Amino acid sequence: MGKANWKQLAFRLLPTAIQSPMATALTKYRIAKVNRLQTPNKITFFITNRCNARCQHCFYATRIGTNHTDEINLDQIHKLSLSLKYPIDLNLTGGEPFLRTDLVEIGKIFCQTPKVKFLYLPTNGLLPERILSVVEQILRECQLAGLYVQISLDGPEKIHDEIRNVEGCFKKAIETIELLKELQKKYKTLYLKTATVISGANYEQIDEVVRALLPLQVPHTFMLARGSHFGVYNLPKDIWSNFNPAENSSFVPVEALPSLYSTLRELNQNSATKFWSKEEQLRFVHSINMITRRRKLFPCYAGKAEGVIYPNGDVSFCEMTKPFGNLRRTDFDLHKLWHSQAAGVMRRKIERCFCIHDCNLSTSMSMHAATILKRLSGKLPQNDSELILFSAEDTSVLKQ
């Protein structure tokens, strides 16, 4: 049994009268820590707009394939790393991050400062040998608490290749997964995960999607296709990033969401290999509730704990909002830009918004006492009926 499972078991054995104060105290500690931050401790860095796929559901589609001559170079990235005040969780994304030829050097810069605890690398898996080489070099040359590689897998071969608009994409992704599983035997700090974006193109075949995943025996996450026009609420239109898939049909119909959750939960329960963690399920439930009820469940910490950097140096608080500045104007000093007048204006504009973006949701959930109680106690909706009754605060309607 892993450390996390032992913690959950120990927590469940505690009296209810003790569980709640413990979760509240943990929440207060984490929020106080975030409020003292001078620079974000979670950064999503789009290192390139280049990509070797053209996914139907891609919210970043309008930027894919655009000019990459203005990508931040290594010297500029080094300046950026020196301006960070705390160790960070760093997500190097794109585009396809492995298309950037200096990806290893980028990783080393952030590790040598040292500023990175956990490094995340999402990929479509189209370059198996390169991905293996880069990942092994980073593991060998960087002291990380964890390197997480997430490989996209949106269904069985035919569905996946159609969604990604690349023939052979599925086979390449599987090859990448198998190569990295072998590498895991050598490096204990390498963690793998597969990810499915549930969209209008695959939600009706979700059982086929799961059957394609099970033989891999890799932890999995499900994300709903999103954009600044779907799954985002109370955000002033003048600061929309306007990142959206090319077609509105990429989004799952709202009325299909409850049964989609029930199907996934049942498939997971009936599987010998549990592919969907309690935390992932809870985040999915929160996403559905935000969409169906259009109600903010908890505070968002974008602009405090989280920030986004784009290939040209633009900086925003999240992917759904416009940039408020560019690092080139502060000689790549993120601290200076983070505390600029423009940043302050943007923070005031995003005080009421909420969205289903997985990265932002994960941070919010970790600082919400009722959600912590649900995750540690294992209380989740069992079916459509319980999902309808589900509240972000109340756990009484849920079964153990």
mmCIF file of C-alpha atoms in Angstrom:
data_model
loop_
_atom_site.group_PDB
_atom_site.id
_atom_site.type_symbol
_atom_site.label_atom_id
_atom_site.label_comp_id
_atom_site.label_asym_id
_atom_site.label_seq_id
_atom_site.Cartn_x
_atom_site.Cartn_y
_atom_site.Cartn_z
ATOM 1 C CA MET A 1 0.000 0.000 0.000
ATOM 2 C CA GLY A 2 1.366 3.417 -0.999
ATOM 3 C CA LYS A 3 1.978 6.310 1.378
ATOM 4 C CA ALA A 4 -1.109 8.172 0.128
ATOM 5 C CA ASN A 5 -3.339 5.131 0.742
ATOM 6 C CA TRP A 6 -1.979 4.731 4.279
ATOM 7 C CA LYS A 7 -2.756 8.386 4.970
ATOM 8 C CA GLN A 8 -6.309 7.976 3.695
ATOM 9 C CA LEU A 9 -6.839 4.826 5.759
ATOM 10 C CA ALA A 10 -5.497 6.493 8.903
ATOM 11 C CA PHE A 11 -7.703 9.530 8.290
ATOM 12 C CA ARG A 12 -10.828 7.401 7.836
ATOM 13 C CA LEU A 13 -10.193 5.757 11.219
ATOM 14 C CA LEU A 14 -10.254 9.105 13.002
ATOM 15 C CA PRO A 15 -13.485 10.291 14.654
ATOM 16 C CA THR A 16 -15.509 12.709 12.503
ATOM 17 C CA ALA A 17 -15.119 15.342 15.203
ATOM 18 C CA ILE A 18 -11.359 15.293 14.584
ATOM 19 C CA GLN A 19 -11.402 14.981 10.772
ATOM 20 C CA SER A 20 -13.115 18.308 10.111
ATOM 21 C CA PRO A 21 -10.851 20.493 12.319
ATOM 22 C CA MET A 22 -7.786 18.820 10.791
ATOM 23 C CA ALA A 23 -8.953 19.589 7.244
ATOM 24 C CA THR A 24 -9.813 23.166 8.212
ATOM 25 C CA ALA A 25 -6.414 23.716 9.830
ATOM 26 C CA LEU A 26 -4.628 22.304 6.775
ATOM 27 C CA THR A 27 -6.647 24.578 4.503
ATOM 28 C CA LYS A 28 -5.866 27.685 6.555
ATOM 29 C CA TYR A 29 -2.158 26.846 6.535
ATOM 30 C CA ARG A 30 -2.072 26.377 2.762
ATOM 31 C CA ILE A 31 -4.042 29.563 2.043
ATOM 32 C CA ALA A 32 -1.815 31.623 4.346
ATOM 33 C CA LYS A 33 1.219 30.242 2.529
ATOM 34 C CA VAL A 34 -0.240 31.188 -0.868
ATOM 35 C CA ASN A 35 -1.085 34.696 0.315
ATOM 36 C CA ARG A 36 2.591 35.251 1.174
ATOM 37 C CA LEU A 37 3.863 34.237 -2.266
ATOM 38 C CA GLN A 38 5.870 36.846 -4.178
ATOM 39 C CA THR A 39 5.911 34.816 -7.398
ATOM 40 C CA PRO A 40 3.710 31.854 -8.386
ATOM 41 C CA ASN A 41 4.732 28.398 -7.223
ATOM 42 C CA LYS A 42 2.940 26.692 -10.111
ATOM 43 C CA ILE A 43 3.800 27.791 -13.628
ATOM 44 C CA THR A 44 2.505 26.578 -16.983
ATOM 45 C CA PHE A 45 5.097 27.514 -19.588
ATOM 46 C CA PHE A 46 4.082 27.192 -23.243
ATOM 47 C CA ILE A 47 7.565 26.763 -24.679
ATOM 48 C CA THR A 48 6.452 26.481 -28.315
ATOM 49 C CA ASN A 49 3.463 26.919 -30.619
ATOM 50 C CA ARG A 50 4.785 24.221 -32.929
ATOM 51 C CA CYS A 51 2.875 20.951 -33.031
ATOM 52 C CA ASN A 52 2.921 17.794 -35.150
ATOM 53 C CA ALA A 53 -0.800 17.096 -34.586
ATOM 54 C CA ARG A 54 -3.977 19.055 -35.273
ATOM 55 C CA CYS A 55 -6.406 17.929 -32.582
ATOM 56 C CA GLN A 56 -10.096 18.666 -33.079
ATOM 57 C CA HIS A 57 -10.617 19.701 -29.454
ATOM 58 C CA CYS A 58 -7.480 21.849 -29.050
ATOM 59 C CA PHE A 59 -8.380 25.083 -27.222
ATOM 60 C CA TYR A 60 -5.006 26.506 -28.323
ATOM 61 C CA ALA A 61 -5.713 25.853 -32.019
ATOM 62 C CA THR A 62 -5.483 29.493 -33.135
ATOM 63 C CA ARG A 63 -1.871 29.664 -31.948
ATOM 64 C CA ILE A 64 -0.695 26.290 -33.239
ATOM 65 C CA GLY A 65 1.717 26.566 -36.153
ATOM 66 C CA THR A 66 2.129 30.330 -35.799
ATOM 67 C CA ASN A 67 5.471 32.137 -35.852
ATOM 68 C CA HIS A 68 8.027 30.504 -33.551
ATOM 69 C CA THR A 69 10.972 32.793 -34.248
ATOM 70 C CA ASP A 70 10.104 34.866 -31.180
ATOM 71 C CA GLU A 71 10.286 31.939 -28.739
ATOM 72 C CA ILE A 72 12.098 32.818 -25.526
ATOM 73 C CA ASN A 73 15.711 31.634 -25.795
ATOM 74 C CA LEU A 74 17.868 29.914 -23.181
ATOM 75 C CA ASP A 75 19.551 33.088 -21.907
ATOM 76 C CA GLN A 76 16.158 34.701 -21.404
ATOM 77 C CA ILE A 77 14.810 31.588 -19.689
ATOM 78 C CA HIS A 78 17.789 31.683 -17.329
ATOM 79 C CA LYS A 79 16.958 35.282 -16.374
ATOM 80 C CA LEU A 80 13.358 34.229 -15.800
ATOM 81 C CA SER A 81 14.415 31.369 -13.520
ATOM 82 C CA LEU A 82 16.563 33.701 -11.401
ATOM 83 C CA SER A 83 13.566 35.971 -10.763
ATOM 84 C CA LEU A 84 11.501 33.195 -9.164
ATOM 85 C CA LYS A 85 11.358 33.432 -5.386
ATOM 86 C CA TYR A 86 10.316 29.873 -4.552
ATOM 87 C CA PRO A 87 10.687 26.299 -5.804
ATOM 88 C CA ILE A 88 7.936 25.643 -8.336
ATOM 89 C CA ASP A 89 5.897 22.942 -9.992
ATOM 90 C CA LEU A 90 6.638 23.521 -13.679
ATOM 91 C CA ASN A 91 4.513 22.384 -16.608
ATOM 92 C CA LEU A 92 6.402 22.671 -19.920
ATOM 93 C CA THR A 93 3.738 22.484 -22.591
ATOM 94 C CA GLY A 94 2.849 23.712 -26.076
ATOM 95 C CA GLY A 95 2.217 22.867 -28.890
ATOM 96 C CA GLU A 96 4.257 19.726 -28.615
ATOM 97 C CA PRO A 97 7.069 20.482 -26.129
ATOM 98 C CA PHE A 98 9.329 17.730 -27.476
ATOM 99 C CA LEU A 99 9.598 19.623 -30.781
ATOM 100 C CA ARG A 100 11.731 22.182 -29.007
ATOM 101 C CA THR A 101 15.310 21.003 -29.598
ATOM 102 C CA ASP A 102 16.632 22.604 -26.405
ATOM 103 C CA LEU A 103 14.055 20.999 -24.093
ATOM 104 C CA VAL A 104 16.727 19.260 -22.007
ATOM 105 C CA GLU A 105 18.587 22.544 -21.542
ATOM 106 C CA ILE A 106 15.365 24.285 -20.500
ATOM 107 C CA GLY A 107 14.773 21.622 -17.883
ATOM 108 C CA LYS A 108 18.343 21.902 -16.610
ATOM 109 C CA ILE A 109 18.108 25.698 -16.249
ATOM 110 C CA PHE A 110 15.120 25.453 -13.941
ATOM 111 C CA CYS A 111 16.651 22.550 -12.018
ATOM 112 C CA GLN A 112 20.072 24.135 -11.489
ATOM 113 C CA THR A 113 18.773 27.341 -9.927
ATOM 114 C CA PRO A 114 17.303 25.170 -8.208
ATOM 115 C CA LYS A 115 13.717 26.181 -8.691
ATOM 116 C CA VAL A 116 11.809 23.061 -9.763
ATOM 117 C CA LYS A 117 10.475 20.341 -7.468
ATOM 118 C CA PHE A 118 8.155 18.637 -9.922
ATOM 119 C CA LEU A 119 8.402 18.853 -13.714
ATOM 120 C CA TYR A 120 5.438 17.994 -15.947
ATOM 121 C CA LEU A 121 5.748 17.177 -19.652
ATOM 122 C CA PRO A 122 2.527 16.556 -21.616
ATOM 123 C CA THR A 123 2.983 14.987 -25.053
ATOM 124 C CA ASN A 124 1.045 13.477 -27.944
ATOM 125 C CA GLY A 125 3.641 10.688 -28.055
ATOM 126 C CA LEU A 126 4.361 11.019 -31.780
ATOM 127 C CA LEU A 127 8.152 10.992 -31.281
ATOM 128 C CA PRO A 128 8.857 7.867 -29.176
ATOM 129 C CA GLU A 129 12.645 7.730 -29.468
ATOM 130 C CA ARG A 130 13.133 11.456 -28.960
ATOM 131 C CA ILE A 131 10.784 11.494 -25.980
ATOM 132 C CA LEU A 132 12.667 8.578 -24.412
ATOM 133 C CA SER A 133 16.033 10.273 -24.981
ATOM 134 C CA VAL A 134 14.952 13.661 -23.600
ATOM 135 C CA VAL A 135 13.214 12.190 -20.557
ATOM 136 C CA GLU A 136 16.223 10.040 -19.684
ATOM 137 C CA GLN A 137 18.623 12.978 -20.046
ATOM 138 C CA ILE A 138 16.494 15.134 -17.754
ATOM 139 C CA LEU A 139 16.251 12.350 -15.184
ATOM 140 C CA ARG A 140 19.990 11.784 -15.336
ATOM 141 C CA GLU A 141 21.038 15.429 -15.117
ATOM 142 C CA CYS A 142 18.327 17.002 -12.922
ATOM 143 C CA GLN A 143 17.579 16.369 -9.267
ATOM 144 C CA LEU A 144 13.784 16.285 -9.243
ATOM 145 C CA ALA A 145 11.291 15.066 -6.684
ATOM 146 C CA GLY A 146 9.282 13.849 -9.653
ATOM 147 C CA LEU A 147 9.169 13.995 -13.461
ATOM 148 C CA TYR A 148 5.632 13.431 -14.730
ATOM 149 C CA VAL A 149 5.087 12.561 -18.393
ATOM 150 C CA GLN A 150 1.484 12.629 -19.587
ATOM 151 C CA ILE A 151 0.671 10.929 -22.896
ATOM 152 C CA SER A 152 -2.550 11.787 -24.706
ATOM 153 C CA LEU A 153 -4.843 8.889 -25.594
ATOM 154 C CA ASP A 154 -8.350 9.797 -26.721
ATOM 155 C CA GLY A 155 -9.662 6.372 -27.658
ATOM 156 C CA PRO A 156 -8.905 3.205 -29.608
ATOM 157 C CA GLU A 157 -6.829 3.559 -32.755
ATOM 158 C CA LYS A 158 -9.453 4.759 -35.244
ATOM 159 C CA ILE A 159 -11.036 7.314 -32.890
ATOM 160 C CA HIS A 160 -7.707 8.594 -31.576
ATOM 161 C CA ASP A 161 -6.161 9.076 -35.028
ATOM 162 C CA GLU A 162 -9.267 10.878 -36.305
ATOM 163 C CA ILE A 163 -9.343 13.243 -33.326
ATOM 164 C CA ARG A 164 -5.617 13.972 -33.601
ATOM 165 C CA ASN A 165 -5.738 14.206 -37.415
ATOM 166 C CA VAL A 166 -2.585 12.095 -37.683
ATOM 167 C CA GLU A 167 -2.596 8.574 -39.093
ATOM 168 C CA GLY A 168 -0.551 6.288 -36.853
ATOM 169 C CA CYS A 169 -0.762 8.616 -33.850
ATOM 170 C CA PHE A 170 -2.270 5.889 -31.637
ATOM 171 C CA LYS A 171 0.491 3.379 -32.386
ATOM 172 C CA LYS A 172 3.186 5.984 -31.712
ATOM 173 C CA ALA A 173 1.571 6.930 -28.398
ATOM 174 C CA ILE A 174 1.468 3.265 -27.327
ATOM 175 C CA GLU A 175 5.118 2.838 -28.335
ATOM 176 C CA THR A 176 6.051 5.900 -26.264
ATOM 177 C CA ILE A 177 4.193 4.549 -23.238
ATOM 178 C CA GLU A 178 5.910 1.159 -23.443
ATOM 179 C CA LEU A 179 9.364 2.751 -23.783
ATOM 180 C CA LEU A 180 8.774 4.983 -20.770
ATOM 181 C CA LYS A 181 7.420 2.083 -18.709
ATOM 182 C CA GLU A 182 10.761 0.358 -19.231
ATOM 183 C CA LEU A 183 12.584 3.533 -18.208
ATOM 184 C CA GLN A 184 10.561 3.615 -14.984
ATOM 185 C CA LYS A 185 12.355 0.467 -13.877
ATOM 186 C CA LYS A 186 15.577 2.481 -13.814
ATOM 187 C CA TYR A 187 14.284 5.807 -12.457
ATOM 188 C CA LYS A 188 11.912 5.782 -9.489
ATOM 189 C CA THR A 189 11.147 9.503 -9.840
ATOM 190 C CA LEU A 190 9.586 9.004 -13.295
ATOM 191 C CA TYR A 191 5.787 8.942 -13.231
ATOM 192 C CA LEU A 192 3.531 8.206 -16.200
ATOM 193 C CA LYS A 193 -0.072 9.090 -16.836
ATOM 194 C CA THR A 194 -2.331 8.822 -19.853
ATOM 195 C CA ALA A 195 -4.897 11.542 -20.512
ATOM 196 C CA THR A 196 -8.149 11.597 -22.440
ATOM 197 C CA VAL A 197 -9.874 14.783 -23.503
ATOM 198 C CA ILE A 198 -13.557 13.881 -23.592
ATOM 199 C CA SER A 199 -15.144 15.747 -26.469
ATOM 200 C CA GLY A 200 -18.046 15.587 -28.862
ATOM 201 C CA ALA A 201 -15.990 13.145 -30.920
ATOM 202 C CA ASN A 202 -15.561 10.407 -28.308
ATOM 203 C CA TYR A 203 -17.978 10.777 -25.372
ATOM 204 C CA GLU A 204 -20.481 8.320 -26.877
ATOM 205 C CA GLN A 205 -17.735 5.691 -27.185
ATOM 206 C CA ILE A 206 -16.316 6.145 -23.686
ATOM 207 C CA ASP A 207 -16.473 2.397 -22.991
ATOM 208 C CA GLU A 208 -14.272 1.783 -26.055
ATOM 209 C CA VAL A 209 -11.896 4.491 -24.832
ATOM 210 C CA VAL A 210 -11.543 2.756 -21.462
ATOM 211 C CA ARG A 211 -11.002 -0.669 -23.063
ATOM 212 C CA ALA A 212 -8.102 0.814 -25.026
ATOM 213 C CA LEU A 213 -6.539 2.153 -21.800
ATOM 214 C CA LEU A 214 -6.823 -0.852 -19.506
ATOM 215 C CA PRO A 215 -4.056 -3.043 -21.017
ATOM 216 C CA LEU A 216 -1.537 -0.225 -20.476
ATOM 217 C CA GLN A 217 -1.907 -0.360 -16.665
ATOM 218 C CA VAL A 218 -1.031 3.318 -16.321
ATOM 219 C CA PRO A 219 -2.881 5.870 -14.128
ATOM 220 C CA HIS A 220 -5.324 7.907 -16.160
ATOM 221 C CA THR A 221 -7.047 11.268 -16.159
ATOM 222 C CA PHE A 222 -10.166 12.397 -18.006
ATOM 223 C CA MET A 223 -10.623 16.047 -18.944
ATOM 224 C CA LEU A 224 -13.582 17.731 -20.563
ATOM 225 C CA ALA A 225 -12.867 19.689 -23.743
ATOM 226 C CA ARG A 226 -12.893 23.377 -22.835
ATOM 227 C CA GLY A 227 -12.388 26.875 -24.149
ATOM 228 C CA SER A 228 -12.928 30.456 -23.066
ATOM 229 C CA HIS A 229 -16.544 30.102 -24.326
ATOM 230 C CA PHE A 230 -17.288 26.792 -22.556
ATOM 231 C CA GLY A 231 -16.688 25.838 -18.946
ATOM 232 C CA VAL A 232 -15.736 29.428 -18.032
ATOM 233 C CA TYR A 233 -18.103 31.689 -16.097
ATOM 234 C CA ASN A 234 -18.293 35.286 -14.801
ATOM 235 C CA LEU A 235 -15.215 36.278 -16.787
ATOM 236 C CA PRO A 236 -15.460 39.786 -18.313
ATOM 237 C CA LYS A 237 -15.469 39.521 -22.115
ATOM 238 C CA ASP A 238 -12.810 42.201 -22.497
ATOM 239 C CA ILE A 239 -10.210 39.879 -20.933
ATOM 240 C CA TRP A 240 -11.181 36.614 -22.684
ATOM 241 C CA SER A 241 -8.176 34.923 -24.237
ATOM 242 C CA ASN A 242 -10.521 33.598 -26.948
ATOM 243 C CA PHE A 243 -8.739 30.253 -26.916
ATOM 244 C CA ASN A 244 -11.334 27.832 -28.280
ATOM 245 C CA PRO A 245 -11.520 24.673 -30.391
ATOM 246 C CA ALA A 246 -12.237 25.301 -34.058
ATOM 247 C CA GLU A 247 -15.711 23.732 -33.746
ATOM 248 C CA ASN A 248 -18.294 24.048 -30.959
ATOM 249 C CA SER A 249 -19.115 20.373 -31.586
ATOM 250 C CA SER A 250 -15.901 19.608 -29.686
ATOM 251 C CA PHE A 251 -17.798 20.098 -26.417
ATOM 252 C CA VAL A 252 -19.780 17.352 -24.675
ATOM 253 C CA PRO A 253 -23.523 18.154 -24.498
ATOM 254 C CA VAL A 254 -24.347 19.322 -20.974
ATOM 255 C CA GLU A 255 -27.234 16.870 -20.633
ATOM 256 C CA ALA A 256 -24.849 13.947 -21.270
ATOM 257 C CA LEU A 257 -22.453 14.786 -18.420
ATOM 258 C CA PRO A 258 -24.164 13.007 -15.465
ATOM 259 C CA SER A 259 -24.500 9.688 -17.310
ATOM 260 C CA LEU A 260 -20.928 10.068 -18.582
ATOM 261 C CA TYR A 261 -19.679 10.264 -14.998
ATOM 262 C CA SER A 262 -21.764 7.254 -13.944
ATOM 263 C CA THR A 263 -20.458 5.184 -16.857
ATOM 264 C CA LEU A 264 -16.836 6.012 -16.095
ATOM 265 C CA ARG A 265 -17.269 5.317 -12.396
ATOM 266 C CA GLU A 266 -18.931 1.956 -13.072
ATOM 267 C CA LEU A 267 -16.199 0.950 -15.526
ATOM 268 C CA ASN A 268 -13.561 1.848 -12.939
ATOM 269 C CA GLN A 269 -15.365 -0.019 -10.142
ATOM 270 C CA ASN A 270 -15.703 -3.161 -12.264
ATOM 271 C CA SER A 271 -12.097 -3.110 -13.453
ATOM 272 C CA ALA A 272 -9.436 -5.204 -11.725
ATOM 273 C CA THR A 273 -7.044 -2.331 -12.440
ATOM 274 C CA LYS A 274 -8.386 0.910 -10.977
ATOM 275 C CA PHE A 275 -7.458 3.456 -13.653
ATOM 276 C CA TRP A 276 -9.315 6.478 -12.200
ATOM 277 C CA SER A 277 -8.183 7.815 -8.818
ATOM 278 C CA LYS A 278 -10.539 9.294 -6.211
ATOM 279 C CA GLU A 279 -8.954 12.716 -6.674
ATOM 280 C CA GLU A 280 -9.434 12.583 -10.453
ATOM 281 C CA GLN A 281 -13.060 11.522 -9.982
ATOM 282 C CA LEU A 282 -13.716 14.343 -7.543
ATOM 283 C CA ARG A 283 -12.273 16.926 -9.916
ATOM 284 C CA PHE A 284 -14.480 15.549 -12.705
ATOM 285 C CA VAL A 285 -17.532 15.833 -10.429
ATOM 286 C CA HIS A 286 -16.676 19.437 -9.574
ATOM 287 C CA SER A 287 -16.323 20.227 -13.294
ATOM 288 C CA ILE A 288 -19.757 18.789 -14.047
ATOM 289 C CA ASN A 289 -21.323 20.715 -11.177
ATOM 290 C CA MET A 290 -19.796 23.983 -12.355
ATOM 291 C CA ILE A 291 -21.169 23.434 -15.856
ATOM 292 C CA THR A 292 -24.644 22.268 -14.850
ATOM 293 C CA ARG A 293 -25.181 24.702 -11.954
ATOM 294 C CA ARG A 294 -23.018 27.593 -13.133
ATOM 295 C CA ARG A 295 -21.979 28.246 -9.567
ATOM 296 C CA LYS A 296 -18.557 28.977 -8.126
ATOM 297 C CA LEU A 297 -17.621 26.193 -5.716
ATOM 298 C CA PHE A 298 -14.447 27.611 -4.186
ATOM 299 C CA PRO A 299 -11.835 30.360 -4.696
ATOM 300 C CA CYS A 300 -9.410 30.226 -7.611
ATOM 301 C CA TYR A 301 -5.724 30.913 -6.955
ATOM 302 C CA ALA A 302 -4.688 31.949 -10.466
ATOM 303 C CA GLY A 303 -2.777 35.196 -10.080
ATOM 304 C CA LYS A 304 -1.493 34.143 -6.665
ATOM 305 C CA ALA A 305 -0.221 30.566 -6.765
ATOM 306 C CA GLU A 306 -0.498 30.024 -10.524
ATOM 307 C CA GLY A 307 0.677 31.766 -13.663
ATOM 308 C CA VAL A 308 1.046 31.134 -17.395
ATOM 309 C CA ILE A 309 3.935 32.089 -19.683
ATOM 310 C CA TYR A 310 3.678 31.947 -23.479
ATOM 311 C CA PRO A 311 6.465 31.301 -26.031
ATOM 312 C CA ASN A 312 6.890 35.006 -26.871
ATOM 313 C CA GLY A 313 7.143 36.068 -23.214
ATOM 314 C CA ASP A 314 3.509 37.067 -22.678
ATOM 315 C CA VAL A 315 2.297 36.388 -19.126
ATOM 316 C CA SER A 316 -1.253 35.764 -17.932
ATOM 317 C CA PHE A 317 -2.786 34.488 -14.725
ATOM 318 C CA CYS A 318 -4.538 31.614 -16.509
ATOM 319 C CA GLU A 319 -5.134 30.268 -19.998
ATOM 320 C CA MET A 320 -8.638 31.714 -20.192
ATOM 321 C CA THR A 321 -7.548 35.345 -19.694
ATOM 322 C CA LYS A 322 -5.549 37.713 -21.866
ATOM 323 C CA PRO A 323 -1.896 38.422 -21.016
ATOM 324 C CA PHE A 324 -1.381 41.437 -18.746
ATOM 325 C CA GLY A 325 2.238 41.993 -19.764
ATOM 326 C CA ASN A 326 5.362 40.642 -21.441
ATOM 327 C CA LEU A 327 8.613 39.545 -19.808
ATOM 328 C CA ARG A 328 10.673 41.398 -22.410
ATOM 329 C CA ARG A 329 9.531 44.672 -20.831
ATOM 330 C CA THR A 330 11.006 43.734 -17.432
ATOM 331 C CA ASP A 331 14.192 42.052 -18.720
ATOM 332 C CA PHE A 332 12.559 38.694 -17.902
ATOM 333 C CA ASP A 333 12.013 39.553 -14.257
ATOM 334 C CA LEU A 334 8.740 37.771 -13.457
ATOM 335 C CA HIS A 335 8.649 39.170 -9.918
ATOM 336 C CA LYS A 336 8.610 42.734 -11.257
ATOM 337 C CA LEU A 337 5.895 41.970 -13.816
ATOM 338 C CA TRP A 338 3.844 39.987 -11.264
ATOM 339 C CA HIS A 339 3.631 43.073 -9.035
ATOM 340 C CA SER A 340 3.038 45.612 -11.811
ATOM 341 C CA GLN A 341 0.046 47.939 -12.002
ATOM 342 C CA ALA A 342 -1.311 45.957 -14.963
ATOM 343 C CA ALA A 343 -1.193 42.769 -12.894
ATOM 344 C CA GLY A 344 -3.156 44.442 -10.117
ATOM 345 C CA VAL A 345 -5.841 45.591 -12.538
ATOM 346 C CA MET A 346 -6.164 42.080 -13.974
ATOM 347 C CA ARG A 347 -6.439 40.492 -10.503
ATOM 348 C CA ARG A 348 -9.415 42.676 -9.713
ATOM 349 C CA LYS A 349 -11.112 41.628 -12.954
ATOM 350 C CA ILE A 350 -10.842 37.895 -12.224
ATOM 351 C CA GLU A 351 -12.119 37.935 -8.646
ATOM 352 C CA ARG A 352 -15.534 36.447 -9.529
ATOM 353 C CA CYS A 353 -14.752 34.058 -12.387
ATOM 354 C CA PHE A 354 -14.549 30.272 -12.212
ATOM 355 C CA CYS A 355 -13.822 27.506 -14.711
ATOM 356 C CA ILE A 356 -13.241 23.777 -15.236
ATOM 357 C CA HIS A 357 -9.532 23.981 -16.090
ATOM 358 C CA ASP A 358 -7.970 20.935 -14.428
ATOM 359 C CA CYS A 359 -4.759 22.643 -13.301
ATOM 360 C CA ASN A 360 -6.582 25.497 -11.568
ATOM 361 C CA LEU A 361 -9.173 23.129 -10.116
ATOM 362 C CA SER A 362 -6.500 20.912 -8.557
ATOM 363 C CA THR A 363 -4.997 23.868 -6.707
ATOM 364 C CA SER A 364 -8.402 25.087 -5.526
ATOM 365 C CA MET A 365 -9.372 21.615 -4.323
ATOM 366 C CA SER A 366 -6.186 21.327 -2.256
ATOM 367 C CA MET A 367 -7.207 24.462 -0.330
ATOM 368 C CA HIS A 368 -10.873 23.648 0.240
ATOM 369 C CA ALA A 369 -11.640 21.865 3.512
ATOM 370 C CA ALA A 370 -14.810 20.066 2.395
ATOM 371 C CA THR A 371 -13.085 18.761 -0.731
ATOM 372 C CA ILE A 372 -10.117 17.524 1.297
ATOM 373 C CA LEU A 373 -12.560 15.670 3.573
ATOM 374 C CA LYS A 374 -14.263 14.057 0.578
ATOM 375 C CA ARG A 375 -10.991 12.961 -0.982
ATOM 376 C CA LEU A 376 -9.493 11.504 2.186
ATOM 377 C CA SER A 377 -12.725 9.851 3.295
ATOM 378 C CA GLY A 378 -13.406 8.447 -0.171
ATOM 379 C CA LYS A 379 -16.908 9.941 -0.353
ATOM 380 C CA LEU A 380 -18.025 10.368 -3.965
ATOM 381 C CA PRO A 381 -21.310 10.256 -5.877
ATOM 382 C CA GLN A 382 -22.140 6.661 -6.814
ATOM 383 C CA ASN A 383 -24.567 7.412 -9.637
ATOM 384 C CA ASP A 384 -26.593 10.074 -11.495
ATOM 385 C CA SER A 385 -28.955 10.620 -8.566
ATOM 386 C CA GLU A 386 -26.190 11.280 -6.058
ATOM 387 C CA LEU A 387 -24.400 13.507 -8.556
ATOM 388 C CA ILE A 388 -27.514 15.694 -8.785
ATOM 389 C CA LEU A 389 -27.618 15.970 -4.976
ATOM 390 C CA PHE A 390 -23.885 16.491 -4.668
ATOM 391 C CA SER A 391 -22.701 19.694 -3.006
ATOM 392 C CA ALA A 392 -19.162 21.022 -2.780
ATOM 393 C CA GLU A 393 -19.696 21.530 0.955
ATOM 394 C CA ASP A 394 -22.049 18.751 2.073
ATOM 395 C CA THR A 395 -21.006 15.087 2.313
ATOM 396 C CA SER A 396 -24.125 13.701 3.987
ATOM 397 C CA VAL A 397 -25.772 12.369 0.809
ATOM 398 C CA LEU A 398 -22.749 10.303 -0.157
ATOM 399 C CA LYS A 399 -22.051 6.699 0.703
ATOM 400 C CA GLN A 400 -18.739 5.421 2.023
#
